[in-house]
mmCIF file of C-alpha atoms in Angstrom:
data_model
loop_
_atom_site.group_PDB
_atom_site.id
_atom_site.type_symbol
_atom_site.label_atom_id
_atom_site.label_comp_id
_atom_site.label_asym_id
_atom_site.label_seq_id
_atom_site.Cartn_x
_atom_site.Cartn_y
_atom_site.Cartn_z
ATOM 1 C CA MET A 1 -4.940 -46.726 -6.472
ATOM 2 C CA ASP A 2 -2.660 -49.255 -5.336
ATOM 3 C CA ILE A 3 -1.264 -52.076 -6.065
ATOM 4 C CA LEU A 4 -3.977 -54.662 -4.584
ATOM 5 C CA GLN A 5 -6.834 -52.864 -6.194
ATOM 6 C CA ALA A 6 -5.292 -53.156 -9.616
ATOM 7 C CA ILE A 7 -5.282 -56.821 -9.172
ATOM 8 C CA ILE A 8 -8.740 -57.372 -7.879
ATOM 9 C CA ILE A 9 -10.003 -55.237 -10.702
ATOM 10 C CA ALA A 10 -7.609 -56.876 -13.179
ATOM 11 C CA ILE A 11 -8.832 -60.456 -12.090
ATOM 12 C CA ILE A 12 -12.401 -58.838 -12.617
ATOM 13 C CA GLU A 13 -11.889 -57.540 -15.950
ATOM 14 C CA GLY A 14 -10.664 -60.733 -17.073
ATOM 15 C CA LEU A 15 -13.199 -63.212 -15.149
ATOM 16 C CA THR A 16 -16.364 -61.142 -16.483
ATOM 17 C CA GLU A 17 -15.445 -58.872 -20.129
ATOM 18 C CA TYR A 18 -16.378 -62.094 -22.456
ATOM 19 C CA LEU A 19 -19.718 -63.158 -20.152
ATOM 20 C CA PRO A 20 -22.633 -61.724 -21.052
ATOM 21 C CA VAL A 21 -22.038 -59.767 -16.988
ATOM 22 C CA SER A 22 -21.164 -56.573 -17.837
ATOM 23 C CA SER A 23 -16.916 -55.692 -17.820
ATOM 24 C CA THR A 24 -17.452 -52.320 -16.776
ATOM 25 C CA GLY A 25 -20.454 -52.190 -14.799
ATOM 26 C CA HIS A 26 -18.110 -54.719 -12.404
ATOM 27 C CA MET A 27 -15.195 -52.729 -12.246
ATOM 28 C CA ILE A 28 -17.037 -49.445 -12.387
ATOM 29 C CA PHE A 29 -18.920 -51.162 -8.440
ATOM 30 C CA THR A 30 -15.492 -52.054 -7.596
ATOM 31 C CA SER A 31 -13.755 -49.369 -8.106
ATOM 32 C CA SER A 32 -16.783 -47.245 -6.704
ATOM 33 C CA TYR A 33 -16.533 -49.846 -3.356
ATOM 34 C CA PHE A 34 -12.174 -48.276 -2.903
ATOM 35 C CA GLY A 35 -13.648 -45.015 -3.297
ATOM 36 C CA ILE A 36 -11.056 -44.481 -6.514
ATOM 37 C CA GLU A 37 -14.234 -44.642 -8.959
ATOM 38 C CA LYS A 38 -12.943 -40.336 -10.083
ATOM 39 C CA GLU A 39 -9.201 -40.916 -10.240
ATOM 40 C CA GLU A 40 -7.535 -40.451 -13.702
ATOM 41 C CA PHE A 41 -5.761 -42.962 -13.861
ATOM 42 C CA THR A 42 -8.831 -45.401 -13.038
ATOM 43 C CA LYS A 43 -10.838 -44.873 -15.876
ATOM 44 C CA LEU A 44 -7.703 -45.158 -17.741
ATOM 45 C CA PHE A 45 -6.668 -48.583 -16.259
ATOM 46 C CA GLN A 46 -10.494 -50.371 -16.245
ATOM 47 C CA VAL A 47 -10.273 -50.024 -20.172
ATOM 48 C CA SER A 48 -6.530 -50.342 -20.838
ATOM 49 C CA ILE A 49 -5.890 -54.042 -19.133
ATOM 50 C CA GLN A 50 -8.325 -54.722 -22.237
ATOM 51 C CA PHE A 51 -5.330 -55.979 -23.966
ATOM 52 C CA GLY A 52 -4.443 -58.344 -22.531
ATOM 53 C CA ALA A 53 -7.970 -60.114 -22.318
ATOM 54 C CA ILE A 54 -7.595 -59.048 -26.542
ATOM 55 C CA LEU A 55 -4.735 -61.219 -26.551
ATOM 56 C CA ALA A 56 -6.484 -63.922 -24.616
ATOM 57 C CA VAL A 57 -8.663 -64.170 -27.500
ATOM 58 C CA VAL A 58 -5.419 -64.193 -29.708
ATOM 59 C CA VAL A 59 -3.657 -67.004 -28.241
ATOM 60 C CA LEU A 60 -6.641 -69.258 -27.436
ATOM 61 C CA TYR A 61 -8.111 -68.771 -31.109
ATOM 62 C CA TRP A 62 -4.068 -67.944 -32.976
ATOM 63 C CA LYS A 63 -5.403 -70.438 -35.904
ATOM 64 C CA LYS A 64 -7.468 -68.337 -36.583
ATOM 65 C CA PHE A 65 -6.185 -64.747 -35.713
ATOM 66 C CA PHE A 66 -2.927 -66.090 -37.937
ATOM 67 C CA ASP A 67 -4.097 -68.237 -40.400
ATOM 68 C CA PHE A 68 -3.817 -65.194 -43.545
ATOM 69 C CA SER A 69 -4.937 -67.605 -46.423
ATOM 70 C CA LYS A 70 -8.421 -66.199 -44.622
ATOM 71 C CA PHE A 71 -8.975 -63.104 -45.884
ATOM 72 C CA GLN A 72 -12.891 -63.525 -45.763
ATOM 73 C CA PHE A 73 -12.269 -63.266 -41.788
ATOM 74 C CA PHE A 74 -10.495 -60.724 -41.463
ATOM 75 C CA ILE A 75 -13.252 -58.513 -43.840
ATOM 76 C CA LYS A 76 -16.372 -59.538 -42.055
ATOM 77 C CA LEU A 77 -14.652 -57.884 -38.435
ATOM 78 C CA ALA A 78 -13.595 -54.663 -40.111
ATOM 79 C CA PHE A 79 -16.884 -54.182 -41.454
ATOM 80 C CA ALA A 80 -18.362 -54.875 -37.888
ATOM 81 C CA VAL A 81 -16.166 -53.001 -36.145
ATOM 82 C CA ILE A 82 -16.769 -50.077 -37.729
ATOM 83 C CA PRO A 83 -21.062 -49.164 -36.305
ATOM 84 C CA ALA A 84 -18.149 -49.090 -32.691
ATOM 85 C CA LEU A 85 -15.952 -47.337 -34.444
ATOM 86 C CA ILE A 86 -18.453 -44.197 -35.191
ATOM 87 C CA LEU A 87 -20.268 -44.112 -32.305
ATOM 88 C CA GLY A 88 -17.771 -44.607 -30.139
ATOM 89 C CA LYS A 89 -16.221 -41.525 -30.213
ATOM 90 C CA LEU A 90 -19.219 -39.862 -30.750
ATOM 91 C CA PHE A 91 -20.590 -40.914 -27.685
ATOM 92 C CA ASP A 92 -16.998 -40.917 -25.977
ATOM 93 C CA ASP A 93 -17.995 -38.018 -23.343
ATOM 94 C CA LYS A 94 -21.238 -39.107 -22.550
ATOM 95 C CA ILE A 95 -20.427 -42.712 -21.673
ATOM 96 C CA GLU A 96 -17.807 -41.171 -19.495
ATOM 97 C CA ALA A 97 -20.088 -38.745 -17.722
ATOM 98 C CA VAL A 98 -22.484 -42.243 -17.312
ATOM 99 C CA LEU A 99 -19.813 -44.189 -15.719
ATOM 100 C CA GLU A 100 -19.367 -42.603 -12.277
ATOM 101 C CA HIS A 101 -23.246 -43.014 -11.696
ATOM 102 C CA PRO A 102 -23.779 -46.830 -10.580
ATOM 103 C CA THR A 103 -26.980 -46.571 -10.251
ATOM 104 C CA PRO A 104 -28.164 -46.496 -13.993
ATOM 105 C CA ILE A 105 -25.619 -48.992 -14.567
ATOM 106 C CA ALA A 106 -27.040 -51.195 -12.169
ATOM 107 C CA VAL A 107 -30.567 -50.660 -12.911
ATOM 108 C CA VAL A 108 -30.263 -52.244 -16.738
ATOM 109 C CA LEU A 109 -27.580 -55.203 -15.507
ATOM 110 C CA ILE A 110 -30.816 -56.056 -13.708
ATOM 111 C CA ILE A 111 -32.983 -55.544 -17.241
ATOM 112 C CA GLY A 112 -30.673 -57.125 -19.226
ATOM 113 C CA GLY A 113 -30.756 -60.392 -17.551
ATOM 114 C CA ILE A 114 -33.846 -60.628 -17.545
ATOM 115 C CA ILE A 115 -32.914 -60.408 -21.717
ATOM 116 C CA LEU A 116 -30.916 -63.253 -21.158
ATOM 117 C CA LEU A 117 -33.280 -65.419 -19.283
ATOM 118 C CA PHE A 118 -35.022 -65.600 -22.323
ATOM 119 C CA VAL A 119 -33.238 -65.266 -24.877
ATOM 120 C CA ASP A 120 -32.327 -69.173 -25.579
ATOM 121 C CA ARG A 121 -36.366 -69.049 -25.714
ATOM 122 C CA PHE A 122 -36.244 -66.363 -28.984
ATOM 123 C CA PHE A 123 -33.753 -68.092 -30.785
ATOM 124 C CA LYS A 124 -34.402 -71.763 -30.630
ATOM 125 C CA ASN A 125 -33.538 -72.866 -34.345
ATOM 126 C CA PRO A 126 -29.909 -71.293 -35.132
ATOM 127 C CA THR A 127 -29.216 -71.640 -38.857
ATOM 128 C CA ILE A 128 -25.454 -71.146 -38.685
ATOM 129 C CA PHE A 129 -22.767 -73.239 -36.358
ATOM 130 C CA LYS A 130 -19.476 -71.212 -38.010
ATOM 131 C CA GLU A 131 -18.273 -68.385 -39.225
ATOM 132 C CA GLU A 132 -17.484 -69.607 -42.201
ATOM 133 C CA ASP A 133 -20.722 -69.179 -43.112
ATOM 134 C CA ILE A 134 -21.458 -66.104 -41.672
ATOM 135 C CA THR A 135 -22.079 -63.425 -44.422
ATOM 136 C CA ILE A 136 -20.417 -59.434 -44.289
ATOM 137 C CA LYS A 137 -23.941 -58.340 -44.304
ATOM 138 C CA LYS A 138 -25.021 -60.392 -41.442
ATOM 139 C CA ALA A 139 -21.126 -59.390 -39.428
ATOM 140 C CA VAL A 140 -21.991 -56.022 -40.005
ATOM 141 C CA THR A 141 -25.367 -56.579 -38.416
ATOM 142 C CA ILE A 142 -24.278 -57.768 -35.010
ATOM 143 C CA GLY A 143 -21.645 -54.983 -35.050
ATOM 144 C CA PHE A 144 -25.141 -52.379 -35.014
ATOM 145 C CA TRP A 145 -25.686 -55.026 -32.363
ATOM 146 C CA GLN A 146 -22.723 -54.354 -29.662
ATOM 147 C CA CYS A 147 -23.294 -50.893 -30.132
ATOM 148 C CA LEU A 148 -26.198 -51.317 -27.141
ATOM 149 C CA ALA A 149 -22.900 -51.672 -25.283
ATOM 150 C CA MET A 150 -22.362 -48.463 -25.112
ATOM 151 C CA MET A 151 -24.576 -48.233 -22.538
ATOM 152 C CA PRO A 152 -22.795 -49.383 -19.587
ATOM 153 C CA GLY A 153 -23.691 -52.094 -17.818
ATOM 154 C CA THR A 154 -25.492 -54.323 -20.781
ATOM 155 C CA SER A 155 -22.309 -56.012 -21.915
ATOM 156 C CA ARG A 156 -20.671 -55.996 -25.302
ATOM 157 C CA SER A 157 -20.591 -59.664 -25.378
ATOM 158 C CA ALA A 158 -24.114 -59.784 -24.845
ATOM 159 C CA ALA A 159 -25.079 -57.441 -26.777
ATOM 160 C CA SER A 160 -23.031 -58.486 -30.186
ATOM 161 C CA ILE A 161 -24.349 -63.016 -27.980
ATOM 162 C CA ILE A 162 -28.057 -61.982 -28.785
ATOM 163 C CA GLY A 163 -27.025 -60.392 -31.883
ATOM 164 C CA GLY A 164 -25.490 -63.646 -33.160
ATOM 165 C CA MET A 165 -27.917 -64.871 -32.138
ATOM 166 C CA GLN A 166 -30.984 -63.030 -33.832
ATOM 167 C CA GLN A 167 -28.777 -63.417 -36.811
ATOM 168 C CA GLY A 168 -29.063 -67.759 -36.479
ATOM 169 C CA LEU A 169 -26.063 -68.467 -35.556
ATOM 170 C CA SER A 170 -26.100 -70.885 -32.719
ATOM 171 C CA ARG A 171 -24.796 -70.089 -28.829
ATOM 172 C CA GLN A 172 -21.447 -71.186 -29.558
ATOM 173 C CA ALA A 173 -21.439 -69.391 -33.055
ATOM 174 C CA ALA A 174 -22.387 -66.712 -31.545
ATOM 175 C CA ALA A 175 -20.648 -65.981 -28.753
ATOM 176 C CA GLU A 176 -16.770 -66.902 -30.647
ATOM 177 C CA PHE A 177 -17.660 -64.552 -33.305
ATOM 178 C CA SER A 178 -18.705 -61.985 -30.101
ATOM 179 C CA PHE A 179 -14.773 -62.824 -28.697
ATOM 180 C CA PHE A 180 -13.550 -62.541 -32.359
ATOM 181 C CA LEU A 181 -14.856 -58.798 -32.534
ATOM 182 C CA ALA A 182 -13.954 -57.994 -29.457
ATOM 183 C CA VAL A 183 -10.899 -58.018 -31.169
ATOM 184 C CA PRO A 184 -10.712 -54.599 -33.472
ATOM 185 C CA THR A 185 -13.566 -53.532 -30.952
ATOM 186 C CA MET A 186 -11.385 -53.209 -28.023
ATOM 187 C CA LEU A 187 -8.323 -52.183 -29.373
ATOM 188 C CA ALA A 188 -9.488 -49.182 -30.870
ATOM 189 C CA VAL A 189 -11.140 -48.357 -27.712
ATOM 190 C CA THR A 190 -7.685 -49.478 -26.093
ATOM 191 C CA CYS A 191 -5.382 -47.297 -28.399
ATOM 192 C CA TYR A 192 -7.580 -44.207 -28.428
ATOM 193 C CA SER A 193 -7.300 -44.400 -24.191
ATOM 194 C CA ILE A 194 -4.408 -45.387 -25.094
ATOM 195 C CA PHE A 195 -2.166 -42.387 -27.398
ATOM 196 C CA LEU A 196 -5.011 -39.905 -28.217
ATOM 197 C CA LYS A 197 -7.518 -39.118 -25.497
ATOM 198 C CA SER A 198 -6.370 -36.394 -23.511
ATOM 199 C CA TYR A 199 -7.629 -36.532 -19.638
ATOM 200 C CA GLU A 200 -9.560 -33.638 -18.834
ATOM 201 C CA ALA A 201 -8.000 -32.672 -15.883
ATOM 202 C CA SER A 202 -4.264 -32.761 -16.076
ATOM 203 C CA GLY A 203 -4.840 -32.297 -19.824
ATOM 204 C CA LEU A 204 -2.124 -35.789 -19.930
ATOM 205 C CA LYS A 205 -2.381 -38.361 -23.199
ATOM 206 C CA GLY A 206 -2.872 -42.009 -21.575
ATOM 207 C CA TYR A 207 0.246 -43.157 -22.474
ATOM 208 C CA GLU A 208 2.078 -40.225 -19.643
ATOM 209 C CA LEU A 209 -0.697 -41.331 -17.309
ATOM 210 C CA ILE A 210 0.959 -44.094 -17.481
ATOM 211 C CA LEU A 211 4.874 -43.216 -17.038
ATOM 212 C CA LYS A 212 4.254 -41.027 -14.912
ATOM 213 C CA THR A 213 4.786 -42.383 -11.576
ATOM 214 C CA PRO A 214 6.902 -46.272 -11.539
ATOM 215 C CA GLU A 215 2.979 -47.738 -9.586
ATOM 216 C CA ASN A 216 1.546 -46.934 -12.680
ATOM 217 C CA THR A 217 3.237 -48.257 -14.960
ATOM 218 C CA LYS A 218 4.045 -51.468 -12.723
ATOM 219 C CA MET A 219 -0.110 -51.882 -12.436
ATOM 220 C CA PHE A 220 -0.330 -51.492 -16.170
ATOM 221 C CA ILE A 221 1.979 -53.705 -16.639
ATOM 222 C CA ILE A 222 0.532 -56.008 -13.568
ATOM 223 C CA GLY A 223 -3.382 -55.497 -14.651
ATOM 224 C CA ASN A 224 -2.721 -56.486 -18.424
ATOM 225 C CA VAL A 225 -0.610 -60.179 -16.978
ATOM 226 C CA VAL A 226 -2.959 -60.935 -14.869
ATOM 227 C CA ALA A 227 -5.632 -60.005 -16.836
ATOM 228 C CA PHE A 228 -4.884 -61.958 -20.196
ATOM 229 C CA ILE A 229 -4.680 -65.609 -17.622
ATOM 230 C CA VAL A 230 -7.664 -64.700 -15.779
ATOM 231 C CA ALA A 231 -9.460 -63.747 -19.661
ATOM 232 C CA VAL A 232 -8.081 -67.363 -20.817
ATOM 233 C CA LEU A 233 -9.500 -69.228 -18.100
ATOM 234 C CA ALA A 234 -12.779 -67.757 -18.473
ATOM 235 C CA ILE A 235 -13.737 -67.813 -22.399
ATOM 236 C CA LYS A 236 -13.363 -72.052 -21.986
ATOM 237 C CA PHE A 237 -15.490 -71.929 -18.825
ATOM 238 C CA PHE A 238 -18.136 -69.781 -20.991
ATOM 239 C CA ILE A 239 -18.308 -71.804 -23.458
ATOM 240 C CA GLU A 240 -18.478 -75.099 -21.964
ATOM 241 C CA ILE A 241 -21.436 -73.628 -19.480
ATOM 242 C CA ILE A 242 -22.969 -71.952 -22.387
ATOM 243 C CA LYS A 243 -23.662 -75.782 -24.703
ATOM 244 C CA LYS A 244 -24.682 -77.880 -21.295
ATOM 245 C CA TYR A 245 -26.585 -74.220 -19.661
ATOM 246 C CA GLY A 246 -27.622 -71.566 -22.180
ATOM 247 C CA PHE A 247 -28.022 -68.115 -21.004
ATOM 248 C CA LYS A 248 -30.137 -68.752 -18.120
ATOM 249 C CA PRO A 249 -26.927 -68.919 -15.978
ATOM 250 C CA TRP A 250 -25.723 -65.623 -16.511
ATOM 251 C CA GLY A 251 -29.089 -63.886 -16.364
ATOM 252 C CA TRP A 252 -30.508 -64.883 -12.910
ATOM 253 C CA TYR A 253 -26.369 -63.840 -11.717
ATOM 254 C CA ARG A 254 -27.426 -60.541 -13.304
ATOM 255 C CA ILE A 255 -30.835 -60.067 -12.290
ATOM 256 C CA VAL A 256 -28.899 -60.979 -7.668
ATOM 257 C CA ALA A 257 -26.185 -58.448 -8.135
ATOM 258 C CA GLY A 258 -28.436 -55.579 -10.064
ATOM 259 C CA ILE A 259 -30.405 -55.573 -6.534
ATOM 260 C CA LEU A 260 -27.466 -56.387 -4.418
ATOM 261 C CA LEU A 261 -25.708 -53.390 -6.360
ATOM 262 C CA LEU A 262 -28.778 -50.865 -5.871
ATOM 263 C CA ALA A 263 -29.278 -52.101 -1.970
ATOM 264 C CA TYR A 264 -25.990 -51.332 -1.829
ATOM 265 C CA PHE A 265 -25.246 -47.907 -3.651
ATOM 266 C CA ASN A 266 -28.525 -46.226 -1.759
ATOM 267 C CA LEU A 267 -28.811 -47.768 1.213
ATOM 268 C CA TYR A 268 -25.339 -48.739 2.480
ATOM 269 C CA LYS A 269 -22.910 -45.910 0.123
#
């Protein structure tokens, strides 16, 4: 991986992390196009730059995250993230094996797109319009929905937003709770990948891979900065789109993208 490739992947991460289109799927397709998908640092980079995207939510919703008087908010997030932490640890190796095969991810993109076309019809009468009204039970249920995104191509954002709407949340409330839930979820995954996980070929921890060469360190820093800036813009853009048009535009996008990627990787790759 070189600096330009790192910047492109970071832009894609920032654009897609909070949209219901699967950031992981888009980054995998991009790295496959570049021919770097099997490099250990590429796999680490795609996870580690989520830290920049996490900071985007914290900065945009800083009043939520730094209002320590609302302890219930943090309790909800703590309970909601538990399913992903447990299942993510159990299925980490199986998930990584799928990441090297673009075809099933493209298929999941298409299936998820079809579902998004009808989501607004399924959940037309929301009863919850702000985070304060989400119970711990509902938060945990949304947390289980989020686990569907362990299949690359599903989209963590899509799974948790649909889960929120299924629990009676409005589109905007479901999207914002999905953003909040992303912070502990992605922070846990990022920290595990950087500080605890050993990468098989080299036997190095993630931080050792990052510090292995000046180029790796530079790409890690630049990637997180780019992902942060782009994610801030993408979150604002997404909220406005779902207010006006719902989830149909994202459904059509996923279907078209999935078909094009299927064709590319099966006919030309």
